[in-house]
Amino acid sequence: MKSVKNIQKITKAMKMVAASKLRAIQTKAENSRGLWQPFTALLGDLPSADVKKNVVVTISSDKGLCGGINSTSVKISKGLHKLNSGPEKETKYVILGEKAKAQLVRDSKKDIELIITELQKNPLNYTQVSVLADEILKNVEYDALRIVFNKFHSVVSFVPTVSTVLSPEIVEREAESGGKLGDLDSYEVEGGETKGEILQNLAEFQFSCVMFNAVLENACSEQGARMSAMDSSSRNAGDMLDRLTLTYNRTRQASITTELIEIISGASALEG
C-alpha cells in the first residue's frame, strides 16, 4: 500500500510538470503555424508527388510514458517507406528522438541516414531548429522530404500528420508539366536571381519553418499525452489503493474476530 501511494504521488507530480510544459509550448506551436502556411499557399503540398529519392523525417520524443504517439509516428513512417519503395526508388529515414530510433533501428537500420536526439534538452526556438534543418539538408539527397509528426488539437486529441517539402528541381518539373503548385506562378520574379535560385532559397526556408512547427506540435502532443497517461495512472493507483485497503481491513477484521473467538472459547473452557 505504501508503494502504491508513492507511485500515485509520482504520477500526480508528473502530470503537473507536463501541464506546466504544455502551457509553455502551446503558445509557441500556435504562433508557428503562421510560418509554414504561406509556403503551402505559395509552393503547395503534394504528398502524392512521384519522385525517386524520398526522405522520411520521423519526429518522436526522447522520453516515454506518453501514450502511443511515438508508435503512431513510426507506423506511419514505415507505411510511407513501403509506399515509396521500388526498383528505381530510394527511401531513407531521418530520425528525431530516442523512441523512434529504438523502434526503427531494429528492422530498418540500413535505411537510416541520420539520427538526432535530445532535441528538447533546451527550450525550443527557431534558431535551434533551423540549424537542425540545415544539418539534415547537408547530409541527405532528396526529391521529397516527408515530415511525420503529431499535430496538437487538445490535451486528449492529436492527429498524425505528414507534411511534404519538394526539392526545387521537382517543383520546377511539376510546374512545367502543368501541375498545380500553389500560387507561385502568379508572381513575377524581379532582380538578378533566377527562378531556380529563388526556389532553392524558398525550399530551404520552407523546410526549416515546417520543421519548427512540426517539432513544436509534436512536443505539445507529447506533453498532452503524458498528462492523460499520468492522470489515468493516478486514478488506477487510487482504485488499486482502495481495493488493497478493503482487503487489508477485511483481513485485519477476520484476524481480530478469530482472536476474540479463541479468547471466548478459552474462557468458556475454564469456566466449564
PDB file of N, CA, C and O in Angstrom, residues 7 9 65 90 161 243:
ATOM      1  N   ILE A   7       3.808   5.724  -5.719  1.00  0.00           N
ATOM      2  CA  ILE A   7       3.660   5.772  -7.177  1.00  0.00           C
ATOM      3  C   ILE A   7       2.608   6.809  -7.562  1.00  0.00           C
ATOM      4  O   ILE A   7       2.776   7.568  -8.525  1.00  0.00           O
ATOM      5  N   LYS A   9       1.791   9.495  -5.933  1.00  0.00           N
ATOM      6  CA  LYS A   9       2.384  10.831  -5.750  1.00  0.00           C
ATOM      7  C   LYS A   9       3.266  11.201  -6.939  1.00  0.00           C
ATOM      8  O   LYS A   9       3.241  12.341  -7.418  1.00  0.00           O
ATOM      9  N   LEU A  65       6.345   7.201 -21.468  1.00  0.00           N
ATOM     10  CA  LEU A  65       5.203   7.494 -20.600  1.00  0.00           C
ATOM     11  C   LEU A  65       4.298   8.561 -21.203  1.00  0.00           C
ATOM     12  O   LEU A  65       3.817   9.468 -20.506  1.00  0.00           O
ATOM     13  N   GLU A  90      14.377   5.206 -54.002  1.00  0.00           N
ATOM     14  CA  GLU A  90      15.193   5.087 -52.787  1.00  0.00           C
ATOM     15  C   GLU A  90      14.523   5.892 -51.675  1.00  0.00           C
ATOM     16  O   GLU A  90      14.197   7.072 -51.857  1.00  0.00           O
ATOM     17  N   THR A 161       0.239  13.494 -38.718  1.00  0.00           N
ATOM     18  CA  THR A 161       0.246  14.364 -39.896  1.00  0.00           C
ATOM     19  C   THR A 161       1.523  14.148 -40.703  1.00  0.00           C
ATOM     20  O   THR A 161       2.587  13.879 -40.139  1.00  0.00           O
ATOM     21  N   ARG A 243      -8.843  -0.933  -3.275  1.00  0.00           N
ATOM     22  CA  ARG A 243      -9.007  -2.391  -3.199  1.00  0.00           C
ATOM     23  C   ARG A 243      -8.078  -3.004  -2.161  1.00  0.00           C
ATOM     24  O   ARG A 243      -8.472  -3.894  -1.399  1.00  0.00           O
TER      25      ARG A 243
END
